[in-house]
mmCIF file of C-alpha atoms in Angstrom:
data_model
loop_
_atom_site.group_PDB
_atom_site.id
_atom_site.type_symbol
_atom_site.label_atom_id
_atom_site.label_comp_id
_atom_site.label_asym_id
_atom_site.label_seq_id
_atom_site.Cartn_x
_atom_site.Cartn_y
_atom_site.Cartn_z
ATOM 1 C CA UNK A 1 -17.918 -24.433 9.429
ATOM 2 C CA UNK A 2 -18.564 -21.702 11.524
ATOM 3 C CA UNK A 3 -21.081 -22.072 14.902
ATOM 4 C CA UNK A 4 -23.489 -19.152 14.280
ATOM 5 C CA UNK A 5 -24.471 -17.670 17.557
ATOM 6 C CA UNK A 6 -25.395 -14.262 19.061
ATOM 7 C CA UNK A 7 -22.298 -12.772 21.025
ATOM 8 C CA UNK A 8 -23.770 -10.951 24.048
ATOM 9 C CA UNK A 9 -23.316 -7.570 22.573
ATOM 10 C CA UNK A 10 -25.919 -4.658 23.160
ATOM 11 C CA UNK A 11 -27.221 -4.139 20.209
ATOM 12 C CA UNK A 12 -27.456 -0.626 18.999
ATOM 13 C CA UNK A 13 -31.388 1.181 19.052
ATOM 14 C CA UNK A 14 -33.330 -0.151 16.452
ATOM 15 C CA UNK A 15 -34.329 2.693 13.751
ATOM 16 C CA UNK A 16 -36.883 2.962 11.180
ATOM 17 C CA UNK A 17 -36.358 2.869 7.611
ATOM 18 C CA UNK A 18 -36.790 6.334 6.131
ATOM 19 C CA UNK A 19 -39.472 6.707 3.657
ATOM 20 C CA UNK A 20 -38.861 7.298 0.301
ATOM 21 C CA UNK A 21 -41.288 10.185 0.449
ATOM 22 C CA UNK A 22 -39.291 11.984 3.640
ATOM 23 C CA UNK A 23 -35.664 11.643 2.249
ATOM 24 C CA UNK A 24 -35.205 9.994 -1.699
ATOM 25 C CA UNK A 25 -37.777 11.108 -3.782
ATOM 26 C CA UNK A 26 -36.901 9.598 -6.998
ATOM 27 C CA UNK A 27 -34.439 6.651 -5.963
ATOM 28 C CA UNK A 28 -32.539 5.213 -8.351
ATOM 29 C CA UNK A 29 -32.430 1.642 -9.594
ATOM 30 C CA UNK A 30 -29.090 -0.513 -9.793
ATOM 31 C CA UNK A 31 -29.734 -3.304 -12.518
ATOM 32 C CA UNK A 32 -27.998 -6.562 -13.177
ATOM 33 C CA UNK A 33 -25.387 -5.639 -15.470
ATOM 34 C CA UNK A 34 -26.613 -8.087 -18.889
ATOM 35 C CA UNK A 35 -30.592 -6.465 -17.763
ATOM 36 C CA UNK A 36 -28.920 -2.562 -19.034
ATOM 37 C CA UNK A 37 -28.586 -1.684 -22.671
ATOM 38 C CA UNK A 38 -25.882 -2.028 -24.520
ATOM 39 C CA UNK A 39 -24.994 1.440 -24.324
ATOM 40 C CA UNK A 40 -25.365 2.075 -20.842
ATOM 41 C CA UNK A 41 -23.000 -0.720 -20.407
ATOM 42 C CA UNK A 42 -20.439 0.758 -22.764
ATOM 43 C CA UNK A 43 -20.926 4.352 -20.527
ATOM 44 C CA UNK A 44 -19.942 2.338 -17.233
ATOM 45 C CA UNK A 45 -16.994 0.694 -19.439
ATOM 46 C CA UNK A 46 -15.882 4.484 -20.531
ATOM 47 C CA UNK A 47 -16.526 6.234 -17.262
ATOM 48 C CA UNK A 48 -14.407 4.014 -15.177
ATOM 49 C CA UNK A 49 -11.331 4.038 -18.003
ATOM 50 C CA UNK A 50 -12.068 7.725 -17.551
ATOM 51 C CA UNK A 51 -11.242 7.542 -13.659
ATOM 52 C CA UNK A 52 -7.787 5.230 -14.857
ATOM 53 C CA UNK A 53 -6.855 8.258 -16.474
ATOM 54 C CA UNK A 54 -6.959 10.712 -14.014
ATOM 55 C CA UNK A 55 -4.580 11.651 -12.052
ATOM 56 C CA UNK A 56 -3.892 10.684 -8.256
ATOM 57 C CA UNK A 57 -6.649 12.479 -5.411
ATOM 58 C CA UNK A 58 -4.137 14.396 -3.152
ATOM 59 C CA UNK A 59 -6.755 14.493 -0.565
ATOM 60 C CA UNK A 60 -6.596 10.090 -0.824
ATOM 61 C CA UNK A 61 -3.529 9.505 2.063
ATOM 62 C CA UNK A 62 -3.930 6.364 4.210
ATOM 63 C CA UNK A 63 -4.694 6.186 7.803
ATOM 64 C CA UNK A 64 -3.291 2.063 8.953
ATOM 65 C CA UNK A 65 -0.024 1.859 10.192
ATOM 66 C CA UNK A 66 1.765 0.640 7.371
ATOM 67 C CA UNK A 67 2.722 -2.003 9.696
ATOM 68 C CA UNK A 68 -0.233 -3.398 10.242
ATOM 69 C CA UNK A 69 -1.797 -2.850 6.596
ATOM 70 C CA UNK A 70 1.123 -4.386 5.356
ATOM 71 C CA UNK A 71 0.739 -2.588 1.737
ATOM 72 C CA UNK A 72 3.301 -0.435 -0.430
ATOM 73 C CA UNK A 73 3.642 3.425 -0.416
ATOM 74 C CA UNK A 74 1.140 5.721 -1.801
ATOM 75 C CA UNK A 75 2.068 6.091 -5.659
ATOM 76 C CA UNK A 76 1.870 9.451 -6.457
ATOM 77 C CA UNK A 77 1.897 9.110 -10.248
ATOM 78 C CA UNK A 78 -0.799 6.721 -9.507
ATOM 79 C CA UNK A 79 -4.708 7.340 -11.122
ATOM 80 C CA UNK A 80 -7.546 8.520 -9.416
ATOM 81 C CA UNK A 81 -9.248 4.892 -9.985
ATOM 82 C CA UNK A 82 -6.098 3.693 -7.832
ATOM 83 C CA UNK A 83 -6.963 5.736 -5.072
ATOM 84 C CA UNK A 84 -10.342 3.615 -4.581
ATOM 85 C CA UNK A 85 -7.619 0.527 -4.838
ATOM 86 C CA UNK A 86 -5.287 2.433 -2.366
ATOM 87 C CA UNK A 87 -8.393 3.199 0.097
ATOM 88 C CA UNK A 88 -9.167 -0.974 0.172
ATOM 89 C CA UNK A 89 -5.522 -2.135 0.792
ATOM 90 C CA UNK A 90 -5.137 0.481 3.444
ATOM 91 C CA UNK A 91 -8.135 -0.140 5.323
ATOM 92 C CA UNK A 92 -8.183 -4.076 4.340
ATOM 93 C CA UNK A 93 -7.474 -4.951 8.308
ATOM 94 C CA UNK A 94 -10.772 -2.730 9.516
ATOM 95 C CA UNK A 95 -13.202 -3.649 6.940
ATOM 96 C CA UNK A 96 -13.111 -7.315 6.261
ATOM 97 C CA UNK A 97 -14.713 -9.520 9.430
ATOM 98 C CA UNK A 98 -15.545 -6.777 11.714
ATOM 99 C CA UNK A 99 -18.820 -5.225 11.826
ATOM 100 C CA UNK A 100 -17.226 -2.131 9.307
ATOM 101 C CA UNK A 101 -17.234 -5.399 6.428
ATOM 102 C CA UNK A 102 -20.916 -4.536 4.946
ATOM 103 C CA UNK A 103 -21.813 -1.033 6.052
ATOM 104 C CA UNK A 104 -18.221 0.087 4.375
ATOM 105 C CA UNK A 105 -18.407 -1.659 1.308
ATOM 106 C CA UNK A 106 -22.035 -0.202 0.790
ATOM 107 C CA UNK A 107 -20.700 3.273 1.375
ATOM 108 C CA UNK A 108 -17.417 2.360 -1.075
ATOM 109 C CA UNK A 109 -19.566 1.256 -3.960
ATOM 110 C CA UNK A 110 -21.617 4.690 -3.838
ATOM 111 C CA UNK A 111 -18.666 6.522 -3.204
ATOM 112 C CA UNK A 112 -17.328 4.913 -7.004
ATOM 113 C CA UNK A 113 -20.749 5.502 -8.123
ATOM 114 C CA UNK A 114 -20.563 9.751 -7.291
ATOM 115 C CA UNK A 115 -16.870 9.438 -8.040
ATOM 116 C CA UNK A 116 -17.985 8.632 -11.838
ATOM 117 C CA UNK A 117 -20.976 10.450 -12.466
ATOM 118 C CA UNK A 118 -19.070 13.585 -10.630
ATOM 119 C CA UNK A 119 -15.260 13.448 -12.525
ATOM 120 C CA UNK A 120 -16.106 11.237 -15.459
ATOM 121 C CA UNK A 121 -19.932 12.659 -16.585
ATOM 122 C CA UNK A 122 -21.225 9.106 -16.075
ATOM 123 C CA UNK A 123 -25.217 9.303 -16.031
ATOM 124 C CA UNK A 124 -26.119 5.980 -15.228
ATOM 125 C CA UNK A 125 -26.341 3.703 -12.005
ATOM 126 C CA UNK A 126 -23.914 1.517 -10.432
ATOM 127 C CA UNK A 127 -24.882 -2.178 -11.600
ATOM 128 C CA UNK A 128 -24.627 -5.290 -10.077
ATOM 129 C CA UNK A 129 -23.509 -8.639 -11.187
ATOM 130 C CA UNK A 130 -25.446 -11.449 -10.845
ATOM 131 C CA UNK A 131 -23.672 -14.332 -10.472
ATOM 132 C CA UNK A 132 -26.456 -16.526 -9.252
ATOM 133 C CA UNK A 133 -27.137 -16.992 -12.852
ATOM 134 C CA UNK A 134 -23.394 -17.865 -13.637
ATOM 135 C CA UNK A 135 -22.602 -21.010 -11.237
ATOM 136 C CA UNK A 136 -23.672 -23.808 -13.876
ATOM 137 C CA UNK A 137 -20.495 -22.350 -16.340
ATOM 138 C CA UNK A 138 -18.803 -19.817 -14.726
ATOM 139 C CA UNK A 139 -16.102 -20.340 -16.765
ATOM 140 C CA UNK A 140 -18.349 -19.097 -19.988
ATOM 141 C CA UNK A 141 -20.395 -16.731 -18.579
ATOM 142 C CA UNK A 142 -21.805 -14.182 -21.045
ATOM 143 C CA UNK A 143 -20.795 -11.242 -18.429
ATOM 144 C CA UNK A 144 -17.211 -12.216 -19.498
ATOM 145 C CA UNK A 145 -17.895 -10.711 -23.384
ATOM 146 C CA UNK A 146 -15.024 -9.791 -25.459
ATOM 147 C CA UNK A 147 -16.635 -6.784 -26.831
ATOM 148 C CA UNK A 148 -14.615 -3.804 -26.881
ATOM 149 C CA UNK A 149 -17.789 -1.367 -26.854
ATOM 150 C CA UNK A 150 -19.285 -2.628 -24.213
ATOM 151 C CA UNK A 151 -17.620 -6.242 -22.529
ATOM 152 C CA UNK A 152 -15.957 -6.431 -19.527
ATOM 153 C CA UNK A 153 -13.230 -9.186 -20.872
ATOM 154 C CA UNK A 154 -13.055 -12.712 -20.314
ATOM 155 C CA UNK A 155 -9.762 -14.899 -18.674
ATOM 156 C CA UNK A 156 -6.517 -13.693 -18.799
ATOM 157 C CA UNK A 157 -3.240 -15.013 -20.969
ATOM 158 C CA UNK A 158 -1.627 -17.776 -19.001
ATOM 159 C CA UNK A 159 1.641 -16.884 -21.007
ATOM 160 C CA UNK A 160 1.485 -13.256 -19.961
ATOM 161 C CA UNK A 161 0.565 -13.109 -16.294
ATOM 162 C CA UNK A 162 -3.069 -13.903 -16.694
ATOM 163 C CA UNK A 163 -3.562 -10.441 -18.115
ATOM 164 C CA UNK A 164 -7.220 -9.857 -19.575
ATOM 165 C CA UNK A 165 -6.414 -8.546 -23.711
ATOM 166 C CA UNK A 166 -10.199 -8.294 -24.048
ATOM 167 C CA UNK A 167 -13.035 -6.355 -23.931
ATOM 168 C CA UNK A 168 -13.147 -2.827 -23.226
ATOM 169 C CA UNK A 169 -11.267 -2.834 -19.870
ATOM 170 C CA UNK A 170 -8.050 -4.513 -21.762
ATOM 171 C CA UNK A 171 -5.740 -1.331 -21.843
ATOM 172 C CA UNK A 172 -6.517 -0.279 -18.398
ATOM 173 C CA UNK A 173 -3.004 0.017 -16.616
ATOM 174 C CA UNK A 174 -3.281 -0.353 -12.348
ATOM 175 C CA UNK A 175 -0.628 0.784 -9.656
ATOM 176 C CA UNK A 176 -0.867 -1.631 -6.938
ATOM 177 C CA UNK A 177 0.687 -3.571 -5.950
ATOM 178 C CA UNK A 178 3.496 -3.123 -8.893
ATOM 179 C CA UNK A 179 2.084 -1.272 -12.426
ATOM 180 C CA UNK A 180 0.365 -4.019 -14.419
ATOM 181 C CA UNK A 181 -3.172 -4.502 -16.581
ATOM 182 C CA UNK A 182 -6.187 -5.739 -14.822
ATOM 183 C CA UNK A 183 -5.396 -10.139 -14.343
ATOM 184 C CA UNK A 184 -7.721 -12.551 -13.886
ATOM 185 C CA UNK A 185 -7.116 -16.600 -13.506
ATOM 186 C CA UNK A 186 -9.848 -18.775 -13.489
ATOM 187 C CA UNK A 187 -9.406 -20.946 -10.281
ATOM 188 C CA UNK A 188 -12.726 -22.968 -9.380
ATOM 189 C CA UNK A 189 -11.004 -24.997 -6.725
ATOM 190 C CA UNK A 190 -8.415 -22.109 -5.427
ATOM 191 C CA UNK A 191 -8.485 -24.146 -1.579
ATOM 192 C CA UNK A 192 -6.243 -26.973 -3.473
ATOM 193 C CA UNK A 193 -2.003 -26.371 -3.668
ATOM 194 C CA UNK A 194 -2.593 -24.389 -0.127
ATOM 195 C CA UNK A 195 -4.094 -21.374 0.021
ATOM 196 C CA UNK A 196 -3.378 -18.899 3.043
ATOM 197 C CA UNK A 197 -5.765 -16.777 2.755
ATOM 198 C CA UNK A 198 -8.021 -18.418 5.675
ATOM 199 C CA UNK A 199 -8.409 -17.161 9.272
ATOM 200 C CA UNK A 200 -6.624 -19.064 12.027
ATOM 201 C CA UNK A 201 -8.811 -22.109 13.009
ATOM 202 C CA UNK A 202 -10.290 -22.747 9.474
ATOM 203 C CA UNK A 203 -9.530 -25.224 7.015
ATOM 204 C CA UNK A 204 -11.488 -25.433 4.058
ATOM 205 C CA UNK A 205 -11.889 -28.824 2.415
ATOM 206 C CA UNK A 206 -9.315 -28.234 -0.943
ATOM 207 C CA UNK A 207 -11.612 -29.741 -2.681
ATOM 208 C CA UNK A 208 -14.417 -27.095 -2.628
ATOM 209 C CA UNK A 209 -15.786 -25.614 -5.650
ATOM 210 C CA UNK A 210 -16.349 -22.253 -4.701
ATOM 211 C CA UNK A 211 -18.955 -21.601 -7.517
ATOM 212 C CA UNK A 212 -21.443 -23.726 -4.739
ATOM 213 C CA UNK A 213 -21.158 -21.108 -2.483
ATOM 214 C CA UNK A 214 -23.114 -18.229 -4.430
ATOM 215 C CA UNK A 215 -25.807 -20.351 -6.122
ATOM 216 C CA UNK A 216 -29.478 -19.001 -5.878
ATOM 217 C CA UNK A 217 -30.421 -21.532 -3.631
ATOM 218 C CA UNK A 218 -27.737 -20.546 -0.881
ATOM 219 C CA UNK A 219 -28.544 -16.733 -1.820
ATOM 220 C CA UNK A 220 -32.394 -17.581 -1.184
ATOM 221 C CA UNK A 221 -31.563 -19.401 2.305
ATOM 222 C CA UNK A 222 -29.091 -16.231 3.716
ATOM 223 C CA UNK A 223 -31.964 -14.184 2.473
ATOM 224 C CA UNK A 224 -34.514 -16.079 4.070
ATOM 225 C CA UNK A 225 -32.805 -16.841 7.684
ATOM 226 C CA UNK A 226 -31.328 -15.194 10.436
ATOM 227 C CA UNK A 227 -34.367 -12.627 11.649
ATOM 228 C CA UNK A 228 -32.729 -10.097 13.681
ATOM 229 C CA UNK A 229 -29.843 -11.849 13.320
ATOM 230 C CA UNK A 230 -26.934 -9.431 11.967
ATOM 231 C CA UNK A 231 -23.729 -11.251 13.620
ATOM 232 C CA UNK A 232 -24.911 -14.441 11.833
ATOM 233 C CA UNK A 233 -26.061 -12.824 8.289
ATOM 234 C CA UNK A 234 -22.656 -11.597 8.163
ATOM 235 C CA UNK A 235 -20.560 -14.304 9.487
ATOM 236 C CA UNK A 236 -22.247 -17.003 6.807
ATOM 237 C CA UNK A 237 -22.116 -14.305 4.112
ATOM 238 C CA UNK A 238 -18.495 -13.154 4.587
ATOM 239 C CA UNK A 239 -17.296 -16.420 5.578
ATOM 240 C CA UNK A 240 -16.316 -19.397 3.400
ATOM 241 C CA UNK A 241 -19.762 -20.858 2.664
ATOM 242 C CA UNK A 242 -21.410 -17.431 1.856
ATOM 243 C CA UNK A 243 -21.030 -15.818 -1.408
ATOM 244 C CA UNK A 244 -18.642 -12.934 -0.619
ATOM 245 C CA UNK A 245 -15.436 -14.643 -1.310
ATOM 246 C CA UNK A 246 -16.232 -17.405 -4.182
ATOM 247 C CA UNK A 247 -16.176 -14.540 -6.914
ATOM 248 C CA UNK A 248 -13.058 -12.872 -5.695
ATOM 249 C CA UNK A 249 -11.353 -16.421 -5.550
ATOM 250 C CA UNK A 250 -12.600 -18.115 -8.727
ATOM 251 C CA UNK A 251 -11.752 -15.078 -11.151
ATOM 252 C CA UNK A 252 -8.339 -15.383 -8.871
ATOM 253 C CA UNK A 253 -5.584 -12.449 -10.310
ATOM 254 C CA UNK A 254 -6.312 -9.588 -8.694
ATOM 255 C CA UNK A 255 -9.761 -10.593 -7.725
ATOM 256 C CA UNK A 256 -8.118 -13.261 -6.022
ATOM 257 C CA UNK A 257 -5.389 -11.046 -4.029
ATOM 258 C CA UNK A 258 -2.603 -12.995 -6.014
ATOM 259 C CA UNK A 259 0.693 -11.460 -6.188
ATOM 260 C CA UNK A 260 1.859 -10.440 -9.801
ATOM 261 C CA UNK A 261 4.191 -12.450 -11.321
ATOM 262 C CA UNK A 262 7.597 -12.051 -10.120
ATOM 263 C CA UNK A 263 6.542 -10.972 -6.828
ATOM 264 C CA UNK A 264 6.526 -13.193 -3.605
ATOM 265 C CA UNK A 265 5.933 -12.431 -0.127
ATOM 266 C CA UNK A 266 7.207 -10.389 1.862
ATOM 267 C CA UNK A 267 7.548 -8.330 -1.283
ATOM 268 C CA UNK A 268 3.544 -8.944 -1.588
ATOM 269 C CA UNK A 269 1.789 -9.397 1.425
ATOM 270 C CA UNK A 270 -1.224 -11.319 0.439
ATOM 271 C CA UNK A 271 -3.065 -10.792 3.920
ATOM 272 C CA UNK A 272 -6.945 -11.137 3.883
ATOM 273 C CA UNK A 273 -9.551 -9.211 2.154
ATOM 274 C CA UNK A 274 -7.884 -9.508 -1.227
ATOM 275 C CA UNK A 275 -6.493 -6.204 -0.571
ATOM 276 C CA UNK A 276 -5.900 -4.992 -4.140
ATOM 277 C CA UNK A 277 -8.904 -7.039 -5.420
ATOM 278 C CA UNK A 278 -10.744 -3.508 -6.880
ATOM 279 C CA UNK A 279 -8.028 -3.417 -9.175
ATOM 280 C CA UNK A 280 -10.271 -5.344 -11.122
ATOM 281 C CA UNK A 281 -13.734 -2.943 -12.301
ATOM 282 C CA UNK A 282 -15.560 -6.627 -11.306
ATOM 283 C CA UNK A 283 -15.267 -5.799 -8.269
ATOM 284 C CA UNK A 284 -17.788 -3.111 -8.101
ATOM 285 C CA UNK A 285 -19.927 -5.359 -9.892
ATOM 286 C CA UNK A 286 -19.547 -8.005 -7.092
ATOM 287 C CA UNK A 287 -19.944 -6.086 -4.106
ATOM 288 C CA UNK A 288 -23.078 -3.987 -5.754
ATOM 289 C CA UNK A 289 -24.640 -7.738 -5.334
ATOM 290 C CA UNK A 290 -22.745 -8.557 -1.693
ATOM 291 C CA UNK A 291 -25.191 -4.946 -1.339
ATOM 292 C CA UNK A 292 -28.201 -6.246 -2.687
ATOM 293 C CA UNK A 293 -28.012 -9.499 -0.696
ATOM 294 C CA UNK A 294 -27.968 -7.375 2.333
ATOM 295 C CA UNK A 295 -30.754 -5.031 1.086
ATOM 296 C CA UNK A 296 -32.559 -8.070 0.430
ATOM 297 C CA UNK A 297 -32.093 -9.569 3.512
ATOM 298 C CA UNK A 298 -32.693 -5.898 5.355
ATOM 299 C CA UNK A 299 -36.331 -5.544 3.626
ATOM 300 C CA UNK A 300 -37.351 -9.125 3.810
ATOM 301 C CA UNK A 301 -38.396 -8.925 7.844
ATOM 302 C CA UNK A 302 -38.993 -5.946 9.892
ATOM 303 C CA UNK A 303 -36.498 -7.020 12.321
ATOM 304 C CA UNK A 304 -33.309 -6.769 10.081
ATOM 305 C CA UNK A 305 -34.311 -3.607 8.529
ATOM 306 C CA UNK A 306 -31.591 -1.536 10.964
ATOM 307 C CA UNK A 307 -30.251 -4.924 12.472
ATOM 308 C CA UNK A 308 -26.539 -4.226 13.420
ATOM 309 C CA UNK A 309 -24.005 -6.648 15.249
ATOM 310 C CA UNK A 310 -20.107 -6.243 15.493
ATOM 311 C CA UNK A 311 -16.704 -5.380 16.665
ATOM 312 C CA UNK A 312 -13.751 -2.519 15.494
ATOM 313 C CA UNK A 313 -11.181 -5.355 15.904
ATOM 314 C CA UNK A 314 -10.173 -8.291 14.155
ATOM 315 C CA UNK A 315 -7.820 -11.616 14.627
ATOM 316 C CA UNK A 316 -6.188 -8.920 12.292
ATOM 317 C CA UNK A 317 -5.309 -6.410 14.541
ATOM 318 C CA UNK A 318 -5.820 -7.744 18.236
ATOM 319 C CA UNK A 319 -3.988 -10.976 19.182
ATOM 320 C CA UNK A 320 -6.973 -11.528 21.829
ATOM 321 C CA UNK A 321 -9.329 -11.822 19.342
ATOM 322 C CA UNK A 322 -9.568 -15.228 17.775
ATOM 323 C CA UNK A 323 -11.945 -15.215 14.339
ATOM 324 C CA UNK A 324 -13.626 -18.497 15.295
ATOM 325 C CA UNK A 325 -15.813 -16.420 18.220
ATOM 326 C CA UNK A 326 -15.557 -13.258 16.418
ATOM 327 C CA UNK A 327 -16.200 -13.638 13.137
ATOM 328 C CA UNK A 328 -18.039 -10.181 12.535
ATOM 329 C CA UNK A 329 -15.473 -8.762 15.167
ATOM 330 C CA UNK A 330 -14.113 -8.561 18.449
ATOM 331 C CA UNK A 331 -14.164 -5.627 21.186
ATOM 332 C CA UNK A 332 -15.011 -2.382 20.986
ATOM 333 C CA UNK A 333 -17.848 -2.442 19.803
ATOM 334 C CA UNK A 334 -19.338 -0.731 17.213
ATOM 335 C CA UNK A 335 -22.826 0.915 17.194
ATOM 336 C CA UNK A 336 -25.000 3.005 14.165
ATOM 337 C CA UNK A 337 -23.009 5.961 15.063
ATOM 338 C CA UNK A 338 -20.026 4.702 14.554
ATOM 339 C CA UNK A 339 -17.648 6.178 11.799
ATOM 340 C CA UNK A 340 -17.267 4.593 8.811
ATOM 341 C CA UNK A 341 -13.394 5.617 7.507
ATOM 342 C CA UNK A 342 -12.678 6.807 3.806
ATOM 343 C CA UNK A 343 -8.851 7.887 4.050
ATOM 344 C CA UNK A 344 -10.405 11.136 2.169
ATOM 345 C CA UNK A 345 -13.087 9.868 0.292
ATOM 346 C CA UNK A 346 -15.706 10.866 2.337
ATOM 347 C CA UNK A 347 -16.169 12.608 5.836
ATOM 348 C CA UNK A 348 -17.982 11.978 8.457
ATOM 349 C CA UNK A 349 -20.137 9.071 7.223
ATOM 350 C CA UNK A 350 -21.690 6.599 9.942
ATOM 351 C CA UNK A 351 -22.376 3.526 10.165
ATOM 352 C CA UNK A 352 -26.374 4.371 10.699
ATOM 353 C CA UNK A 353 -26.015 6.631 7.531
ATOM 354 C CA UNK A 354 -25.802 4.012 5.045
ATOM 355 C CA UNK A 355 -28.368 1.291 6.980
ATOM 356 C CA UNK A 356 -31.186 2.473 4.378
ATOM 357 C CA UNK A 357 -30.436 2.767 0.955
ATOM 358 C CA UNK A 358 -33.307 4.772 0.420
ATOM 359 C CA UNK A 359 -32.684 7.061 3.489
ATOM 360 C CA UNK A 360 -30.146 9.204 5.050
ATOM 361 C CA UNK A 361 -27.052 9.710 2.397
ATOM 362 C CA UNK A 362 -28.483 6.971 0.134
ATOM 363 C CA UNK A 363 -31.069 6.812 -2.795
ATOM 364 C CA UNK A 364 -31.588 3.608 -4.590
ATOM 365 C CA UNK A 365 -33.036 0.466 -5.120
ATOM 366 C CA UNK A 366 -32.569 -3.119 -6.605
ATOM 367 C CA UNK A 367 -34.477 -4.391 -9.323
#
């Protein structure tokens, strides 16, 4: 397990949360995704097929050295809902264990969000998932509903490449890394048969069950600890024992990063990060509650509220970085005016932008 400490980095100034009164009037509130109506459920469903069938951003071009990201070309007859898919995989080496992992993902999930209610006439708000609720049977969870209207699918076909053939996300047809529908492959213990996904200098016991990871307990303790303390609320959720990768590994597929079938490495390069994991709509769903764990943690003491700890580089990209001392990321460091990069989607975003979710470019809440 990792040792939590405090690196000696200089932190950057501490800012105030902007009032809702000086910058977000009327913010708006991202529910848990079984707490919205049916309706509103099927209008998320419908707005992100919409995205699938758009065509490819020509703005969306990728920034990594494809030597380093380690992902395939840019499809060009590729949707618009692949370019958010594109955008992960080519940034996967920046903004997974540096200090880019939460501030990015927070920025990604609203940029969906616009991205939906600006192309596709969506008029709702981005919901969450909360799995808290799910650990006891995640395998027959109700968010897994077969409805057409408005269910997100359940597990895929084991005799078809795990490929989900219900609910309304079924016919949805992704780019990356090869053209396939959206797989998923229920894998509680995914540690067991030798899984590479870990960072040098960890070795998870194969016998973990991964749903103990995300329970409300361990939620309530990540919420409740680490005052001030950004380089450790990060490392424990990020890392193994923290609840951002037990979702992505349990539904496995492309949640999971696995390759499609008939495709081994170094045709796929599985790297870290689950690089094509938003090929998978859950994913949105996930990391809108990865958000609200931080936005939790943010307004439950005055001292996280703008608490900010963590590197540009990663064991990923720096052989002198070693993930074991720099789990949140290794020199240089990164500050609240550091940029936070889109590969198009967005422009000169910063890290200090997106600290308030009621401030600055943001405007909503968590019920």
């Amino acid at each position: 397990m990792i040792s939590l400490h405090i690196l000696p980095i200089a932190l950057a100034s501490a800012l105030l949360f902007t009032s809702v009164s000086g910058h977000c009037r009327k913010p708006r509130v991202r529910r848990e995704w079984r707490a919205i109506s049916s309706d509103e459920r099927a209008s998320w469903i419908n707005a992100v097929k919409c995205l699938a069938n758009l065509p490819h951003d020509p703005k969306i071009a990728a920034t990594v050295d494809p030597a380093l990201s380690l992902i395939p070309p840019l499809a060009l007859n590729s949707s618009h809902y692949d370019d958010f898919v594109y955008v992960h995989m080519d940034l996967n080496v920046w903004i997974h264990m540096t200090g880019l992992f939460l501030p990015w993902h927070r920025q990604y999930v609203q940029a969906f969000e616009d991205e939906l209610r600006s192309k596709c006439g969506y008029d709702g708000v981005q919901p969450y998932w909360g799995w808290t609720e799910d650990t006891a049977d995640f395998y027959h969870a109700t968010i897994f509903s077969d409805s057409t209207f408005d269910g997100l699918g359940s597990w895929g076909d084991p005799n078809n490449d795990f490929q989900i053939s219900t609910g309304g996300l079924k016919d949805i047809t992704v780019a990356y890394p090869v053209p396939h529908n959206i797989r998923r492959n229920y894998t509680l213990e995914p540690f067991i048969g030798g899984w590479t996904g870990s960072p040098p200098g960890t070795s998870p016991d194969p016998t973990l069950m991964l749903n103990t990871t995300f329970t409300k307990a361990n939620v309530d303790f990540i919420i409740n600890s680490f005052g001030g303390d950004y380089f450790s609320f990060q490392a424990y959720t990020e890392g193994i024992f923290g609840p951002h990768p037990g979702p992505h590994l349990i539904l496995g597929g492309d949640m999971g990063g696995r390759c499609p079938f008939g495709l081994e490495p170094p045709e796929c390069n599985l790297g870290i990060g689950m690089k094509w994991s938003p090929n998978d709509p859950m994913f949105f769903l996930h990391h809108a509650m990865i958000d609200k764990v931080w936005y939790d943690w943010q307004h439950q003491n005055s001292s996280n509220a703008n608490a900010f700890e963590g590197g540009a580089n990663s064991w990923q990209t720096d052989p002198n970085i070693t993930y074991l001392q720099y789990p949140t990321g290794g020199p240089p460091w990164l500050n609240l005016s550091s940029v936070i990069p889109g590969d198009g989607f967005w422009e000169d975003v910063t890290i200090g932008d997106v600290m308030d979710a009621v401030g600055g470019r943001l405007c909503y809440t968590y019920a």
